[in-house]
């Protein structure tokens, strides 16, 4: 069964450093997402991406964050200058465009997550 | 703006019993989807069940069913015949035509033997 993959599984970085989190969505999916989950807290939406551009972003997704689909398979999240409060689990997700289904039906398949630790 | 509320931070249930996890939502969009995800201690997010705002019947998936009360804006998850492996965090989420998904704070379910 196809699945979303993420690398690395755990990233440790120094405050102020740039990190790139990588995701490979399911191959025929067209919508891509990033979420984060601070330890013990709820999952928070960061950004959605469709047709090579950001379709929606939350207030968390400020100028320090960027996303890119550099080729036909990868979807990346870059944090330019990490802060201590960026420490969290980052989930990538993807969903398909489903014929005959309303746009709000978008079962999102989640990757296993990347645990980012900022020291 | 979307808002998802899960008022039960923790729930306990006896093995083989049924349990209901509460979720209420708020949206001004007439078309939306409601989802439940399970997050075991290993951390992955596992999709359980979906309910569309226009669906006439409550969704069911095996031991999971969704008690959808549109007028009350509630979408409670019912797990029947609880198993020890059901112990996990459970998140309610909603997607509207903005195509993103917003999550509730989660409910930690513990199944007791």
Tab-separated table of C-alpha atoms in Angstrom:
chain	number	residue	atom	x	y	z
A	1	UNK	CA	0.000	0.000	0.000
A	2	UNK	CA	1.426	3.410	-0.932
A	3	UNK	CA	2.484	5.607	1.949
A	4	UNK	CA	3.915	9.005	2.723
A	5	UNK	CA	7.554	8.893	3.776
A	6	UNK	CA	9.563	11.487	5.665
A	7	UNK	CA	13.254	11.968	6.272
A	8	UNK	CA	14.991	12.248	8.600
A	9	UNK	CA	13.034	10.631	11.400
A	10	UNK	CA	14.870	12.790	13.934
A	11	UNK	CA	16.783	16.028	13.370
A	12	UNK	CA	18.808	17.806	16.014
A	13	UNK	CA	20.010	21.306	15.258
A	14	UNK	CA	21.437	24.375	16.933
A	15	UNK	CA	19.297	27.465	17.371
A	16	UNK	CA	19.682	29.790	14.402
A	17	UNK	CA	20.535	27.041	11.946
A	18	UNK	CA	18.544	26.232	8.843
A	19	UNK	CA	16.827	22.869	8.542
A	20	UNK	CA	15.104	21.177	5.635
A	21	UNK	CA	12.567	18.479	6.331
A	22	UNK	CA	11.797	16.154	3.469
A	23	UNK	CA	8.676	14.328	2.470
A	24	UNK	CA	7.725	12.046	-0.386
A	25	UNK	CA	3.934	12.159	-0.798
A	26	UNK	CA	1.897	9.370	-2.321
A	27	UNK	CA	2.637	9.478	-6.023
A	28	UNK	CA	-0.787	10.310	-7.488
A	29	UNK	CA	-1.721	12.826	-4.814
A	30	UNK	CA	-1.916	16.493	-5.703
A	31	UNK	CA	-2.446	18.219	-2.352
A	32	UNK	CA	0.370	18.418	0.151
A	33	UNK	CA	0.447	19.637	3.718
A	34	UNK	CA	2.712	20.277	6.643
A	35	UNK	CA	1.592	20.087	10.256
A	36	UNK	CA	3.458	20.320	13.494
A	37	UNK	CA	2.795	18.874	16.920
A	38	UNK	CA	4.598	20.264	19.924
A	39	UNK	CA	5.128	17.490	22.469
A	40	UNK	CA	1.908	16.741	24.315
A	41	UNK	CA	-0.134	19.237	22.336
A	42	UNK	CA	-2.507	19.126	19.415
A	43	UNK	CA	-1.635	18.863	15.771
A	44	UNK	CA	-1.415	22.317	14.178
A	45	UNK	CA	-1.843	23.104	10.499
A	46	UNK	CA	1.052	24.963	8.906
A	47	UNK	CA	0.539	25.070	5.158
A	48	UNK	CA	-1.168	23.444	2.212
A	49	UNK	CA	0.269	23.267	-1.293
A	50	UNK	CA	-1.420	22.610	-4.600
A	51	UNK	CA	-0.474	23.152	-8.204
A	52	UNK	CA	3.017	24.321	-7.248
A	53	UNK	CA	1.905	27.059	-4.940
A	54	UNK	CA	0.766	27.604	-1.395
A	55	UNK	CA	-3.017	27.405	-1.213
A	56	UNK	CA	-3.367	28.223	2.464
A	57	UNK	CA	-1.137	28.889	5.442
A	58	UNK	CA	-1.698	29.415	9.131
A	59	UNK	CA	-0.478	32.208	11.350
A	60	UNK	CA	2.340	29.919	12.485
A	61	UNK	CA	3.777	29.791	8.968
A	62	UNK	CA	5.703	33.048	9.035
A	63	UNK	CA	8.638	34.265	6.931
A	64	UNK	CA	10.964	31.778	8.606
A	65	UNK	CA	9.140	28.929	6.877
A	66	UNK	CA	9.037	28.010	3.230
A	67	UNK	CA	7.905	25.016	1.216
A	68	UNK	CA	9.033	23.696	-2.090
A	69	UNK	CA	8.375	20.881	-4.481
A	70	UNK	CA	11.782	20.740	-6.134
A	71	UNK	CA	10.994	17.761	-8.346
A	72	UNK	CA	8.124	15.432	-9.104
A	73	UNK	CA	8.365	13.474	-5.907
A	74	UNK	CA	9.736	15.505	-2.980
A	75	UNK	CA	7.988	18.116	-0.874
A	76	UNK	CA	10.157	20.034	1.553
A	77	UNK	CA	9.701	22.320	4.528
A	78	UNK	CA	12.531	24.746	5.259
A	79	UNK	CA	12.970	26.631	8.492
A	80	UNK	CA	15.520	29.368	7.888
A	81	UNK	CA	16.667	30.215	11.380
A	82	UNK	CA	15.407	27.756	13.929
A	83	UNK	CA	14.205	28.824	17.375
A	84	UNK	CA	13.859	26.748	20.499
A	85	UNK	CA	10.081	26.840	20.138
A	86	UNK	CA	10.333	25.170	16.719
A	87	UNK	CA	11.081	21.900	18.507
A	88	UNK	CA	8.193	19.638	17.570
A	89	UNK	CA	7.128	16.682	15.486
A	90	UNK	CA	6.533	17.764	11.905
A	91	UNK	CA	4.074	15.750	9.864
A	92	UNK	CA	3.748	15.789	6.116
A	93	UNK	CA	0.462	14.687	4.578
A	94	UNK	CA	-0.942	14.294	1.104
A	95	UNK	CA	-4.371	13.829	-0.387
A	96	UNK	CA	-5.832	13.070	-3.774
A	97	UNK	CA	-8.306	14.952	-5.897
A	98	UNK	CA	-11.295	12.635	-5.732
A	99	UNK	CA	-13.686	12.626	-8.668
A	100	UNK	CA	-17.275	13.074	-7.590
A	101	UNK	CA	-16.314	14.043	-4.058
A	102	UNK	CA	-16.679	17.498	-2.542
A	103	UNK	CA	-13.487	19.401	-1.999
A	104	UNK	CA	-13.909	19.112	1.753
A	105	UNK	CA	-13.496	15.342	1.504
A	106	UNK	CA	-9.784	15.061	1.491
A	107	UNK	CA	-8.647	12.112	3.526
A	108	UNK	CA	-5.114	13.067	4.287
A	109	UNK	CA	-2.514	10.386	4.560
A	110	UNK	CA	0.115	11.261	7.105
A	111	UNK	CA	3.777	10.412	7.088
A	112	UNK	CA	5.495	9.055	10.207
A	113	UNK	CA	6.809	12.501	11.125
A	114	UNK	CA	10.184	14.118	11.709
A	115	UNK	CA	11.041	14.968	15.272
A	116	UNK	CA	12.924	18.272	15.264
A	117	UNK	CA	14.919	19.185	18.344
A	118	UNK	CA	16.399	22.676	18.512
A	119	UNK	CA	19.136	23.131	21.115
B	1	UNK	CA	-12.822	30.512	11.264
B	2	UNK	CA	-12.884	26.842	12.043
B	3	UNK	CA	-12.916	25.661	15.592
B	4	UNK	CA	-12.761	22.100	16.878
B	5	UNK	CA	-13.407	21.322	20.520
B	6	UNK	CA	-12.663	18.100	22.348
B	7	UNK	CA	-13.673	18.565	25.967
B	8	UNK	CA	-12.355	15.273	27.334
B	9	UNK	CA	-8.592	15.383	27.888
B	10	UNK	CA	-8.673	11.775	29.127
B	11	UNK	CA	-11.087	8.866	29.099
B	12	UNK	CA	-11.001	5.395	30.608
B	13	UNK	CA	-12.962	2.398	29.393
B	14	UNK	CA	-13.085	-1.230	30.382
B	15	UNK	CA	-11.955	-3.718	27.770
B	16	UNK	CA	-14.884	-4.938	25.613
B	17	UNK	CA	-17.038	-1.959	26.578
B	18	UNK	CA	-18.076	0.857	24.235
B	19	UNK	CA	-16.815	4.404	24.628
B	20	UNK	CA	-17.827	7.749	23.137
B	21	UNK	CA	-15.297	10.494	22.468
B	22	UNK	CA	-16.826	13.935	22.118
B	23	UNK	CA	-16.158	16.477	19.397
B	24	UNK	CA	-17.931	19.707	18.569
B	25	UNK	CA	-17.087	22.025	15.726
B	26	UNK	CA	-17.882	25.426	14.374
B	27	UNK	CA	-17.784	26.566	10.771
B	28	UNK	CA	-19.745	28.882	8.525
B	29	UNK	CA	-19.030	26.777	5.456
B	30	UNK	CA	-21.973	24.525	4.438
B	31	UNK	CA	-19.608	21.946	2.927
B	32	UNK	CA	-17.153	20.363	5.289
B	33	UNK	CA	-15.709	17.048	6.302
B	34	UNK	CA	-15.156	15.658	9.760
B	35	UNK	CA	-12.390	13.189	10.521
B	36	UNK	CA	-11.098	11.163	13.390
B	37	UNK	CA	-7.457	10.161	13.683
B	38	UNK	CA	-5.769	7.839	16.161
B	39	UNK	CA	-2.264	8.577	17.408
B	40	UNK	CA	-0.677	5.707	19.340
B	41	UNK	CA	2.390	6.222	21.510
B	42	UNK	CA	4.599	5.553	18.488
B	43	UNK	CA	3.447	8.916	17.105
B	44	UNK	CA	1.971	8.151	13.702
B	45	UNK	CA	-1.408	9.557	12.673
B	46	UNK	CA	-3.872	6.853	11.634
B	47	UNK	CA	-7.061	7.794	9.790
B	48	UNK	CA	-10.136	6.157	11.315
B	49	UNK	CA	-13.345	7.554	9.867
B	50	UNK	CA	-14.838	10.382	7.819
B	51	UNK	CA	-18.235	12.120	7.783
B	52	UNK	CA	-19.277	14.599	5.114
B	53	UNK	CA	-21.587	17.453	5.980
B	54	UNK	CA	-24.076	16.361	3.335
B	55	UNK	CA	-24.023	12.684	4.238
B	56	UNK	CA	-27.440	11.494	5.344
B	57	UNK	CA	-26.236	8.532	7.347
B	58	UNK	CA	-23.731	8.268	10.138
B	59	UNK	CA	-20.397	6.867	9.017
B	60	UNK	CA	-19.266	3.467	10.233
B	61	UNK	CA	-15.932	1.673	9.814
B	62	UNK	CA	-15.728	-1.633	11.616
B	63	UNK	CA	-15.807	-0.950	15.363
B	64	UNK	CA	-15.798	2.806	14.767
B	65	UNK	CA	-18.925	4.837	14.183
B	66	UNK	CA	-19.484	8.548	14.056
B	67	UNK	CA	-22.512	10.008	15.815
B	68	UNK	CA	-23.091	13.021	13.590
B	69	UNK	CA	-25.579	15.576	14.889
B	70	UNK	CA	-25.455	18.429	12.414
B	71	UNK	CA	-27.811	20.792	14.213
B	72	UNK	CA	-25.731	20.475	17.377
B	73	UNK	CA	-22.484	20.600	15.383
B	74	UNK	CA	-21.195	17.498	17.053
B	75	UNK	CA	-19.339	14.523	15.609
B	76	UNK	CA	-18.692	12.078	18.400
B	77	UNK	CA	-16.647	8.938	17.819
B	78	UNK	CA	-18.040	5.698	19.199
B	79	UNK	CA	-15.678	2.768	19.635
B	80	UNK	CA	-17.461	-0.495	20.308
B	81	UNK	CA	-15.952	-3.539	22.008
B	82	UNK	CA	-12.816	-1.687	23.146
B	83	UNK	CA	-9.503	-3.493	22.884
B	84	UNK	CA	-6.253	-2.858	24.721
B	85	UNK	CA	-4.736	-1.715	21.430
B	86	UNK	CA	-7.260	1.130	21.263
B	87	UNK	CA	-5.333	2.966	23.975
B	88	UNK	CA	-4.063	6.091	22.225
B	89	UNK	CA	-4.690	9.779	21.593
B	90	UNK	CA	-7.702	10.467	19.419
B	91	UNK	CA	-8.005	13.659	17.412
B	92	UNK	CA	-11.102	15.067	15.810
B	93	UNK	CA	-10.460	17.241	12.762
B	94	UNK	CA	-12.405	19.263	10.240
B	95	UNK	CA	-11.776	20.299	6.673
B	96	UNK	CA	-13.842	22.823	4.780
B	97	UNK	CA	-13.494	24.241	1.306
B	98	UNK	CA	-10.241	25.906	2.205
B	99	UNK	CA	-8.892	22.378	1.977
B	100	UNK	CA	-6.782	22.486	5.105
B	101	UNK	CA	-7.507	20.523	8.237
B	102	UNK	CA	-7.808	21.808	11.778
B	103	UNK	CA	-7.490	19.502	14.757
B	104	UNK	CA	-8.966	19.423	18.226
B	105	UNK	CA	-6.818	19.158	21.322
B	106	UNK	CA	-7.258	15.403	21.476
B	107	UNK	CA	-8.560	12.857	23.965
B	108	UNK	CA	-6.292	10.284	25.556
B	109	UNK	CA	-8.145	6.975	25.754
B	110	UNK	CA	-6.972	4.287	28.134
B	111	UNK	CA	-8.486	0.820	27.873
B	112	UNK	CA	-8.307	-1.102	31.122
B	113	UNK	CA	-8.064	-4.914	31.150
